[in-house]
Amino acid sequence: MNDNLAYLPLGGVGDVTRNMHLYQYKDEILIIDCGLGFADETMIGVELLIPDISYLKTAIANGKKIVGMAITHGHEDHLGALPFILPDLPSFPIYATNLTAEFSNSKLKEFGLTQRVQKVDFDGGDVRVGSFNLNFIRVTHSVPDTANIFIKTPVGNFYHGSDFKFDLTPFDGKKPDFNKISNLSKQGVICLMSDCLRAEQKGHTPTEITISSAFEKELAICKGKFVVTTYSSNIARVSQIVQAAIKFNRKVCFVGRSVIKGKEIAQDLGYLKIDKGMEIPLEQLKNYKDSNVVLIVAGSQGQENSALTRIVNGDHRDVKLNPADSVIFSADPIPGNEISVNSLVDSIARRGARVIYSDISSEFHVSGHAASDDLVMMMELTNPKKVLPIGGTYKQMVQYKELAREQGFEDKNIILIENGQEVIFTKDASVLGKKINLRNIYVDQISGEEVEGFVLRDRQKLATDGVVIIMAEIDATNGQLVSNPNVIVKGLSTQETLDINKNLVKQLKNSLSQRKQPVTNWIYLRKFIGETADKYIFRSLRKRPLILPVVIEV
Ligand SMILES: [Zn+2]
């Protein structure tokens, strides 16, 4: 086969989070992004997912080499898995722009890891990574220093256009670098990998700048504390809130670990300026009148342990919510978080405070992703032979396909794939390569340890079908029950519990009596009792509770 480049997404294609994209040339692998995924409500007791890197480990064992990694921007779904993934791989250089590197390194330090992400300048030219040449291009998004990456390979060029929008009046004044996108693309682009999350939305995504006046309008009528919650990485938004507070002579106070950390990093880099005396630490909040403060609070997604949830539930030591206060959600719920955000909004409303959220006002948040006209503009600027939508769900990829068709792309040049599907590009063509199976890898947010699949299955069983504990005394000489076993049922209805108590013991006696012999293998006997119970309960109740047989040798 001709010289080719194989693109393989391990995460972030066909879903929105857990971004990890591989570009492979001969035995060299370039990785773009290393992000977290967020669990849904079926994944009980876990909050985080990470990309499955089994493929990478096998590739390395077979002599392939990771030549480097680039990180596009400072969001958790693009860099959050670094501390979980890096310890499992041989070391390689990692590159990112200023704030992205700073966020990554703060995370690596927090986890006690020694690897560091190297900083790349937007104007610094190419970064050479093995046979690849990377160029970081400034685009706008909802975190400063977001980059798209122009990847030159011996086969041809690729435009990695992950999360972006085209904001011509961003609050920090740093516009997308249209010149660089089009100049580099003049060298030819084989394939544009493009954000497609908002492909369903017509027109352009609105600019951020209008949000400032929305804050001012609300501040003008607020008589109590002015509480705003947003993503801690949205530094421009935080600046807008600070500016508005200054206009209304209010002091700013940051509440919650993540917003304080984000603020400190942004201040260190000079991305966030707060005049001396304008900010007050939480401990001093009590010395100020409610009408003199603006609080920037963590927890816009309704996270259980966040500062906002604690304040609303009356559990926060330093901040109490009063009816005169206003609470502004300056963030949309991430898909999957709607229920917890809604219930938090409900609790705030119940406390009598004014609460503004995305269902009643779109003035306080705009998306960080390109809508359809912006996506088309990106196709125009890069003028690729082929397009491949990433960072969206399948329905959004299909909408992107429609947009590309309207722009004259033939179907064979619009590539719709999902995670684990390799695409092999030559100079002029592309074919689908191998499809690898990817597992869901869960991590425990607190310990950072992997949660194995069976743990999750147990939790799901417990949640839907309850638990049955069987304590059986068994005579070792004949393998029979000494007395009626003690059966404890939890999480099933009274009727179901009665049924189990009445009939399960009979079933066990029956089954055991058919195999009268001295017990040689206690583990086997325990399993036998478990399976007998499982079969009976499923037959009679159509349920599969978690069954815990305890066998006592007599
Ligand atoms: Zn993002």
Coordinates of C-alpha atoms and ligand atoms in Angstrom, one line a residue:
M1 CA 0.0 0.0 0.0
N2 CA 1.1 3.6 -0.6
D3 CA 2.4 5.8 2.2
N4 CA -0.6 6.2 4.5
L5 CA -1.8 7.9 7.6
A6 CA -4.2 6.1 10.0
Y7 CA -6.5 8.1 12.1
L8 CA -8.1 6.3 15.0
P9 CA -10.3 8.0 17.7
L10 CA -10.3 6.3 21.1
G11 CA -12.8 8.8 22.3
G12 CA -14.6 12.0 21.2
V13 CA -16.2 10.7 18.0
G14 CA -19.9 9.7 18.3
D15 CA -19.8 11.1 21.7
V16 CA -18.9 14.5 23.1
T17 CA -16.4 13.9 25.9
R18 CA -13.4 11.6 26.6
N19 CA -11.5 13.0 23.7
M20 CA -8.5 11.1 22.5
H21 CA -7.5 11.0 18.8
L22 CA -4.6 9.0 17.3
Y23 CA -2.8 9.9 14.1
Q24 CA -0.4 7.1 13.1
Y25 CA 2.3 7.2 10.4
K26 CA 4.4 4.0 10.0
D27 CA 5.3 3.1 13.6
E28 CA 4.8 6.6 15.0
I29 CA 1.8 7.6 17.0
L30 CA 0.7 11.2 17.7
I31 CA -2.0 11.7 20.3
I32 CA -4.4 14.7 20.3
D33 CA -6.1 15.3 23.7
C34 CA -6.5 13.1 26.8
G35 CA -9.9 13.8 28.2
L36 CA -12.4 12.6 30.8
G37 CA -15.9 11.4 30.1
F38 CA -18.8 11.9 32.5
A39 CA -20.9 9.0 33.7
D40 CA -24.6 8.9 33.2
E41 CA -27.2 7.8 35.7
T42 CA -26.8 4.1 34.8
M43 CA -23.2 4.2 36.0
I44 CA -24.1 4.2 39.7
G45 CA -21.5 5.6 42.1
V46 CA -19.0 6.6 39.4
E47 CA -18.6 10.0 38.0
L48 CA -15.7 9.7 35.6
L49 CA -14.7 7.7 32.6
I50 CA -11.4 7.7 30.8
P51 CA -10.4 6.5 27.3
D52 CA -9.6 2.8 26.9
I53 CA -5.9 2.7 26.0
S54 CA -5.5 -1.1 25.6
Y55 CA -4.9 -0.5 21.9
L56 CA -2.0 1.9 22.6
K57 CA -0.4 -0.6 25.1
T58 CA -0.6 -3.4 22.5
A59 CA 0.8 -1.1 19.8
I60 CA 3.7 -0.2 22.0
A61 CA 4.4 -3.8 22.8
N62 CA 4.5 -4.5 19.1
G63 CA 7.2 -1.9 18.5
K64 CA 5.2 1.3 17.8
K65 CA 6.2 4.5 19.5
I66 CA 4.2 7.4 20.8
V67 CA 6.1 10.3 19.5
G68 CA 4.1 13.0 21.3
M69 CA 0.8 14.4 22.5
A70 CA -0.8 17.8 21.9
I71 CA -3.7 19.2 23.9
T72 CA -6.1 21.5 22.2
H73 CA -7.6 23.4 25.2
G74 CA -8.2 23.6 28.9
H75 CA -11.5 21.6 29.3
E76 CA -11.7 18.5 31.4
D77 CA -13.0 16.4 28.5
H78 CA -9.8 17.2 26.6
L79 CA -7.1 17.1 29.3
G80 CA -8.7 15.6 32.5
A81 CA -7.6 12.0 31.9
L82 CA -3.8 13.0 31.9
P83 CA -3.2 11.9 35.5
F84 CA -4.9 8.6 34.9
I85 CA -3.4 7.7 31.6
L86 CA 0.2 9.0 31.7
P87 CA 1.4 6.6 34.4
D88 CA 0.4 3.7 32.1
L89 CA 2.4 4.8 29.1
P90 CA 6.1 5.3 28.4
S91 CA 7.0 9.0 28.5
F92 CA 6.8 11.3 25.5
P93 CA 6.7 15.1 25.1
I94 CA 3.3 16.8 25.5
Y95 CA 2.5 20.3 24.1
A96 CA -0.2 22.8 24.7
T97 CA -0.7 26.6 24.6
N98 CA -0.2 28.7 27.7
L99 CA -3.3 28.3 29.8
T100 CA -4.0 24.8 28.7
A101 CA -0.4 23.8 29.8
E102 CA -0.9 25.6 33.1
F103 CA -4.3 23.8 33.8
S104 CA -2.7 20.4 32.8
N105 CA 0.4 20.9 34.9
S106 CA -1.6 22.0 38.0
K107 CA -3.6 18.8 37.6
L108 CA -0.4 16.7 37.2
K109 CA 1.1 18.3 40.3
E110 CA -2.1 17.7 42.3
F111 CA -1.8 14.0 41.5
G112 CA 1.9 13.9 42.4
L113 CA 3.1 13.2 38.9
T114 CA 6.4 14.5 37.6
Q115 CA 5.5 14.8 33.9
R116 CA 4.9 18.3 32.6
V117 CA 3.2 19.8 29.5
Q118 CA 5.5 22.1 27.5
K119 CA 4.2 25.5 26.5
V120 CA 3.7 26.4 22.8
D121 CA 3.4 29.9 21.5
F122 CA 0.6 30.6 19.0
D123 CA 3.1 32.6 16.9
G124 CA 6.0 30.2 17.5
G125 CA 5.8 28.3 14.3
D126 CA 5.9 24.5 13.9
V127 CA 6.4 22.0 16.7
R128 CA 8.2 18.9 15.3
V129 CA 6.9 15.7 16.8
G130 CA 8.6 12.7 15.1
S131 CA 7.5 12.8 11.4
F132 CA 4.6 15.2 12.3
N133 CA 4.7 19.0 12.3
L134 CA 2.1 20.7 14.5
N135 CA 0.9 24.2 14.2
F136 CA -1.3 25.6 17.0
I137 CA -4.0 28.0 15.6
R138 CA -5.9 30.4 17.9
V139 CA -9.6 30.0 17.8
T140 CA -12.4 31.1 20.2
H141 CA -14.2 28.8 22.6
S142 CA -15.3 29.0 26.2
V143 CA -11.8 28.9 27.7
P144 CA -8.9 31.2 26.7
D145 CA -6.0 29.9 24.5
T146 CA -8.1 27.3 22.7
A147 CA -6.2 25.9 19.7
N148 CA -7.1 24.0 16.6
I149 CA -4.1 22.0 15.3
F150 CA -2.8 21.9 11.8
I151 CA -1.0 18.6 11.4
K152 CA 1.5 18.1 8.6
T153 CA 2.4 14.5 7.9
P154 CA 4.5 12.9 5.2
V155 CA 1.2 11.9 3.6
G156 CA -0.4 15.3 3.6
N157 CA -2.0 17.8 6.0
F158 CA -4.9 17.4 8.4
Y159 CA -6.8 20.1 10.2
H160 CA -7.8 19.0 13.7
G161 CA -10.7 21.4 14.4
S162 CA -11.9 20.3 17.8
D163 CA -14.0 22.6 19.9
F164 CA -14.2 26.1 18.4
K165 CA -16.5 28.9 17.5
F166 CA -15.9 32.1 15.6
D167 CA -16.4 35.0 18.0
L168 CA -15.4 38.3 16.3
T169 CA -15.7 40.3 19.5
P170 CA -14.5 38.0 22.3
F171 CA -14.3 39.6 25.8
D172 CA -10.5 39.2 26.0
G173 CA -10.1 40.7 22.5
K174 CA -8.2 37.6 21.2
K175 CA -10.0 36.7 17.9
P176 CA -9.7 33.5 15.9
D177 CA -6.7 33.6 13.6
F178 CA -8.5 33.5 10.3
N179 CA -5.3 34.3 8.4
K180 CA -3.4 31.5 9.8
I181 CA -6.2 29.0 9.2
S182 CA -6.4 30.0 5.5
N183 CA -2.7 30.5 4.9
L184 CA -1.7 27.1 6.3
S185 CA -4.6 25.4 4.5
K186 CA -3.4 26.8 1.2
Q187 CA -0.8 24.0 1.5
G188 CA -3.6 21.6 1.0
V189 CA -5.8 19.7 3.6
I190 CA -6.6 16.1 3.1
C191 CA -9.2 16.0 5.8
L192 CA -10.9 18.5 8.2
M193 CA -11.8 16.9 11.5
S194 CA -14.4 19.4 12.7
D195 CA -16.4 20.1 15.8
C196 CA -20.1 19.4 15.0
L197 CA -21.8 19.8 18.4
R198 CA -24.0 22.6 17.2
A199 CA -24.5 21.5 13.6
E200 CA -28.3 21.4 14.3
Q201 CA -28.3 25.2 15.1
K202 CA -28.8 27.6 12.2
G203 CA -26.8 30.7 11.8
H204 CA -23.7 31.9 13.8
T205 CA -23.1 31.3 17.5
P206 CA -23.6 34.7 19.1
T207 CA -20.7 36.7 20.6
E208 CA -19.8 36.7 24.3
I209 CA -19.7 40.4 24.6
T210 CA -23.5 40.9 25.1
I211 CA -23.4 39.0 28.4
S212 CA -21.8 42.0 30.2
S213 CA -24.9 44.1 29.8
A214 CA -27.1 41.3 30.9
F215 CA -25.1 41.1 34.2
E216 CA -25.4 44.9 34.6
K217 CA -29.2 44.8 34.1
E218 CA -29.6 42.2 36.8
L219 CA -27.2 43.9 39.2
A220 CA -29.2 47.1 39.0
I221 CA -32.2 45.5 40.5
C222 CA -30.5 43.2 43.0
K223 CA -30.9 44.2 46.7
G224 CA -29.1 41.3 48.3
K225 CA -26.1 39.2 47.4
F226 CA -25.4 38.7 43.7
V227 CA -24.4 35.1 43.2
V228 CA -23.1 33.9 39.8
T229 CA -22.1 30.3 39.0
T230 CA -20.2 29.4 35.8
Y231 CA -17.5 27.0 34.6
S232 CA -14.3 27.7 36.5
S233 CA -12.3 27.6 33.2
N234 CA -14.4 30.3 31.5
I235 CA -12.0 33.1 32.4
A236 CA -13.6 35.6 30.1
R237 CA -16.9 35.1 31.8
V238 CA -15.3 35.5 35.2
S239 CA -13.7 38.8 34.0
Q240 CA -17.1 40.0 32.8
I241 CA -18.6 39.3 36.2
V242 CA -15.7 41.1 37.9
Q243 CA -16.1 44.2 35.6
A244 CA -19.8 44.4 36.2
A245 CA -19.3 44.1 40.0
I246 CA -16.8 47.0 39.9
K247 CA -19.3 49.2 38.0
F248 CA -21.8 48.6 40.8
N249 CA -19.4 49.2 43.6
R250 CA -19.6 45.6 44.8
K251 CA -16.6 43.5 46.1
V252 CA -16.0 40.1 44.5
C253 CA -15.6 36.9 46.5
F254 CA -14.7 33.5 45.1
V255 CA -16.4 30.5 46.7
G256 CA -15.4 26.9 46.0
R257 CA -12.2 25.1 45.3
S258 CA -12.4 24.9 41.5
V259 CA -13.3 28.6 40.9
I260 CA -10.5 29.7 43.3
K261 CA -8.0 27.5 41.5
G262 CA -9.0 28.6 38.1
K263 CA -8.9 32.3 39.2
E264 CA -5.4 31.9 40.7
I265 CA -4.0 30.3 37.5
A266 CA -5.6 33.0 35.3
Q267 CA -4.3 35.8 37.6
D268 CA -0.7 34.3 37.5
L269 CA -0.8 34.3 33.7
G270 CA -2.2 37.9 33.6
Y271 CA -5.5 36.6 32.0
L272 CA -7.6 37.9 34.8
K273 CA -7.1 41.3 36.4
I274 CA -8.8 42.2 39.7
D275 CA -7.8 45.6 41.1
K276 CA -6.4 45.6 44.6
G277 CA -9.1 45.9 47.3
M278 CA -11.8 44.7 44.9
E279 CA -11.6 41.1 46.0
I280 CA -12.4 39.8 49.5
P281 CA -11.5 36.4 50.9
L282 CA -14.4 34.3 52.1
E283 CA -13.6 34.7 55.8
Q284 CA -14.2 38.5 55.5
L285 CA -17.5 38.2 53.8
K286 CA -19.3 38.6 57.1
N287 CA -17.9 42.1 57.4
Y288 CA -19.8 43.3 54.3
K289 CA -23.4 44.1 53.6
D290 CA -25.1 41.7 51.2
S291 CA -25.8 44.5 48.8
N292 CA -22.1 45.1 48.5
V293 CA -20.9 41.8 47.3
V294 CA -20.9 39.6 44.2
L295 CA -20.1 35.9 44.8
I296 CA -18.6 33.8 42.0
V297 CA -19.5 30.2 43.1
A298 CA -18.5 26.8 41.9
G299 CA -21.2 24.2 41.0
S300 CA -23.1 25.3 37.9
Q301 CA -23.8 21.7 37.1
G302 CA -25.6 21.0 40.4
Q303 CA -22.7 18.8 41.6
E304 CA -23.6 17.3 45.0
N305 CA -20.6 18.5 46.9
S306 CA -20.2 21.9 45.2
A307 CA -20.2 25.2 47.1
L308 CA -23.5 26.3 45.4
T309 CA -25.4 23.1 46.4
R310 CA -24.1 23.5 50.0
I311 CA -25.1 27.2 50.1
V312 CA -28.6 26.4 48.8
N313 CA -29.1 23.6 51.3
G314 CA -28.0 25.8 54.2
D315 CA -24.9 23.7 54.8
H316 CA -22.3 26.3 53.9
R317 CA -20.4 27.8 56.9
D318 CA -19.8 31.2 55.5
V319 CA -22.6 31.9 53.0
K320 CA -26.3 31.8 53.6
L321 CA -29.0 32.4 51.0
N322 CA -31.6 35.1 51.6
P323 CA -34.8 36.0 49.7
A324 CA -33.2 39.3 48.6
D325 CA -30.4 37.5 46.8
S326 CA -30.1 36.8 43.1
V327 CA -28.6 33.6 41.7
I328 CA -27.5 33.5 38.1
F329 CA -26.6 30.3 36.2
S330 CA -24.1 31.6 33.6
A331 CA -23.8 28.1 32.1
D332 CA -26.0 25.6 30.3
P333 CA -26.3 22.2 31.9
I334 CA -24.0 19.7 30.2
P335 CA -26.3 17.0 28.7
G336 CA -26.9 14.5 31.5
N337 CA -26.8 17.1 34.2
E338 CA -30.2 18.6 33.6
I339 CA -31.9 16.7 36.5
S340 CA -29.5 17.9 39.1
V341 CA -29.4 21.4 37.8
N342 CA -33.2 21.6 37.8
S343 CA -33.5 20.3 41.3
L344 CA -31.0 22.9 42.5
V345 CA -32.9 25.7 40.7
D346 CA -36.0 24.5 42.4
S347 CA -34.4 24.6 45.8
I348 CA -33.2 28.1 45.2
A349 CA -36.7 29.2 44.1
R350 CA -38.1 27.6 47.3
R351 CA -35.8 29.7 49.4
G352 CA -37.4 32.8 47.9
A353 CA -34.3 34.1 46.1
R354 CA -34.4 35.3 42.5
V355 CA -33.0 32.6 40.2
I356 CA -32.1 32.9 36.5
Y357 CA -31.3 29.8 34.5
S358 CA -31.1 28.8 30.9
D359 CA -34.7 27.8 30.5
I360 CA -36.0 31.3 31.2
S361 CA -33.1 33.4 29.9
S362 CA -30.5 32.9 27.2
E363 CA -28.8 36.2 28.0
F364 CA -26.4 34.9 30.5
H365 CA -24.7 32.2 28.5
V366 CA -23.7 31.6 24.9
S367 CA -22.3 28.3 23.6
G368 CA -18.6 27.9 23.0
H369 CA -19.3 25.8 19.9
A370 CA -19.7 26.8 16.2
A371 CA -23.3 26.8 14.8
S372 CA -23.9 25.7 11.2
D373 CA -22.8 28.9 9.4
D374 CA -19.6 28.9 11.4
L375 CA -19.0 25.2 10.5
V376 CA -19.5 26.0 6.9
M377 CA -17.1 28.9 7.2
M378 CA -14.5 26.5 8.6
M379 CA -15.0 24.3 5.5
E380 CA -14.5 27.3 3.3
L381 CA -11.3 28.5 5.1
T382 CA -9.6 25.1 5.2
N383 CA -10.9 23.9 1.8
P384 CA -10.3 20.2 2.6
K385 CA -10.7 17.2 0.3
K386 CA -12.7 15.4 3.0
V387 CA -14.5 16.2 6.2
L388 CA -14.9 14.1 9.3
P389 CA -17.2 15.4 12.1
I390 CA -15.9 14.9 15.7
G391 CA -17.0 16.0 19.2
G392 CA -20.8 15.4 18.7
T393 CA -23.3 12.7 19.0
Y394 CA -24.4 10.8 15.9
K395 CA -27.4 12.9 15.1
Q396 CA -25.2 16.0 15.1
M397 CA -22.7 14.2 12.8
V398 CA -25.6 13.5 10.4
Q399 CA -26.6 17.2 10.4
Y400 CA -22.9 18.1 9.7
K401 CA -23.1 15.7 6.8
E402 CA -26.0 17.6 5.4
L403 CA -24.1 20.9 5.7
A404 CA -21.1 19.4 3.9
R405 CA -23.4 18.1 1.1
E406 CA -24.8 21.6 0.6
Q407 CA -21.2 22.8 0.2
G408 CA -20.7 20.3 -2.6
F409 CA -18.9 17.5 -0.8
E410 CA -19.6 14.1 -2.3
D411 CA -20.8 11.4 0.1
K412 CA -17.5 9.5 -0.3
N413 CA -15.7 12.5 1.1
I414 CA -17.9 12.9 4.2
I415 CA -16.6 10.4 6.7
L416 CA -19.0 9.4 9.5
I417 CA -17.4 7.0 12.0
E418 CA -17.5 6.3 15.7
N419 CA -14.9 5.7 18.4
G420 CA -12.6 2.7 17.6
Q421 CA -13.0 2.9 13.8
E422 CA -9.7 3.5 12.0
V423 CA -9.6 5.5 8.8
I424 CA -6.7 5.1 6.5
F425 CA -5.8 8.1 4.4
T426 CA -3.5 8.2 1.4
K427 CA -2.8 11.3 -0.6
D428 CA -6.0 11.0 -2.6
A429 CA -8.2 8.5 -1.0
S430 CA -9.5 7.1 2.3
V431 CA -10.7 3.7 3.3
L432 CA -12.0 2.3 6.6
G433 CA -9.4 0.3 8.5
K434 CA -9.8 -2.0 11.4
K435 CA -12.5 -1.5 14.1
I436 CA -11.3 -2.0 17.6
N437 CA -13.5 -2.7 20.6
L438 CA -13.4 -0.1 23.3
R439 CA -14.4 -0.7 26.9
N440 CA -15.9 1.8 29.3
I441 CA -13.2 2.5 31.9
Y442 CA -14.5 4.1 35.1
V443 CA -12.5 5.9 37.7
D444 CA -13.4 6.8 41.2
Q445 CA -13.3 10.5 41.5
I446 CA -11.8 10.5 45.0
S447 CA -9.2 7.7 44.8
G448 CA -8.5 8.0 41.1
E449 CA -8.5 4.2 41.0
E450 CA -10.2 2.2 38.2
V451 CA -13.6 0.9 39.1
E452 CA -13.9 -2.5 37.5
G453 CA -16.9 -3.5 35.4
F454 CA -18.2 -6.0 37.9
V455 CA -18.4 -3.4 40.6
L456 CA -20.7 -1.3 38.5
R457 CA -22.8 -4.3 37.5
D458 CA -23.2 -5.1 41.2
R459 CA -24.3 -1.5 41.9
Q460 CA -26.8 -1.6 39.1
K461 CA -28.3 -4.9 40.4
L462 CA -28.4 -3.4 43.9
A463 CA -30.2 -0.3 42.6
T464 CA -32.8 -2.1 40.5
D465 CA -33.2 -5.6 42.0
G466 CA -32.0 -5.4 45.6
V467 CA -30.0 -7.9 47.5
V468 CA -30.6 -11.3 49.0
I469 CA -28.3 -12.7 51.6
I470 CA -28.6 -16.5 52.4
M471 CA -26.9 -17.8 55.5
A472 CA -26.9 -21.6 55.3
E473 CA -25.5 -24.1 57.9
I474 CA -24.3 -27.2 56.0
D475 CA -23.5 -30.6 57.4
A476 CA -20.0 -31.4 56.0
T477 CA -20.7 -35.2 56.0
N478 CA -23.7 -35.1 53.6
G479 CA -23.9 -31.6 52.2
Q480 CA -27.4 -31.0 53.6
L481 CA -28.9 -28.1 55.4
V482 CA -28.7 -28.4 59.2
S483 CA -31.7 -26.1 59.7
N484 CA -33.7 -23.6 57.7
P485 CA -31.3 -21.1 56.2
N486 CA -31.6 -17.5 57.3
V487 CA -32.6 -15.3 54.3
I488 CA -32.3 -11.6 54.4
V489 CA -34.0 -9.6 51.6
K490 CA -33.3 -5.8 51.0
G491 CA -34.7 -3.6 48.3
L492 CA -37.6 -5.7 47.2
S493 CA -41.3 -5.2 47.8
T494 CA -43.1 -6.8 50.7
Q495 CA -44.9 -9.2 48.4
E496 CA -41.6 -10.3 46.8
T497 CA -39.9 -10.6 50.1
L498 CA -42.7 -12.8 51.4
D499 CA -42.5 -15.0 48.3
I500 CA -38.7 -15.4 48.7
N501 CA -39.0 -16.2 52.4
K502 CA -41.7 -18.8 51.8
N503 CA -40.4 -20.6 48.8
L504 CA -36.7 -20.1 48.4
V505 CA -35.9 -22.3 51.5
K506 CA -38.0 -25.2 50.0
Q507 CA -36.1 -24.8 46.7
L508 CA -32.8 -24.9 48.3
K509 CA -33.7 -28.0 50.4
N510 CA -34.9 -29.7 47.2
S511 CA -31.8 -28.9 45.1
L512 CA -29.4 -29.9 47.8
S513 CA -31.2 -33.2 48.6
Q514 CA -30.5 -34.3 45.0
R515 CA -26.8 -34.2 45.6
K516 CA -26.3 -36.0 48.9
Q517 CA -22.5 -36.5 49.4
P518 CA -19.8 -35.3 51.7
V519 CA -18.7 -31.7 50.9
T520 CA -15.2 -31.5 49.4
N521 CA -15.4 -28.1 47.7
W522 CA -17.0 -25.4 49.8
I523 CA -16.5 -22.7 47.1
Y524 CA -18.5 -24.9 44.7
L525 CA -21.2 -25.4 47.2
R526 CA -21.5 -21.7 47.9
K527 CA -21.8 -21.1 44.1
F528 CA -24.4 -23.9 43.8
I529 CA -26.6 -22.2 46.5
G530 CA -26.2 -18.8 44.8
E531 CA -27.2 -20.2 41.4
T532 CA -30.2 -22.1 42.7
A533 CA -31.5 -19.0 44.4
D534 CA -30.8 -16.9 41.3
K535 CA -32.7 -19.3 39.1
Y536 CA -35.7 -19.5 41.4
I537 CA -36.0 -15.7 42.0
F538 CA -35.7 -15.0 38.3
R539 CA -38.3 -17.6 37.4
S540 CA -40.8 -16.5 40.0
L541 CA -40.2 -12.7 40.2
R542 CA -38.3 -11.8 36.9
K543 CA -35.7 -10.1 39.0
R544 CA -32.0 -10.6 39.4
P545 CA -31.0 -9.3 42.8
L546 CA -27.4 -9.4 44.0
I547 CA -27.3 -12.8 45.8
L548 CA -24.7 -13.3 48.6
P549 CA -24.6 -16.9 49.8
V550 CA -22.8 -17.4 53.1
V551 CA -22.1 -21.1 53.9
I552 CA -21.3 -22.1 57.4
E553 CA -19.6 -25.5 57.8
V554 CA -21.1 -27.6 60.7
Ligands
ZN1 ZN -14.2 22.5 25.0

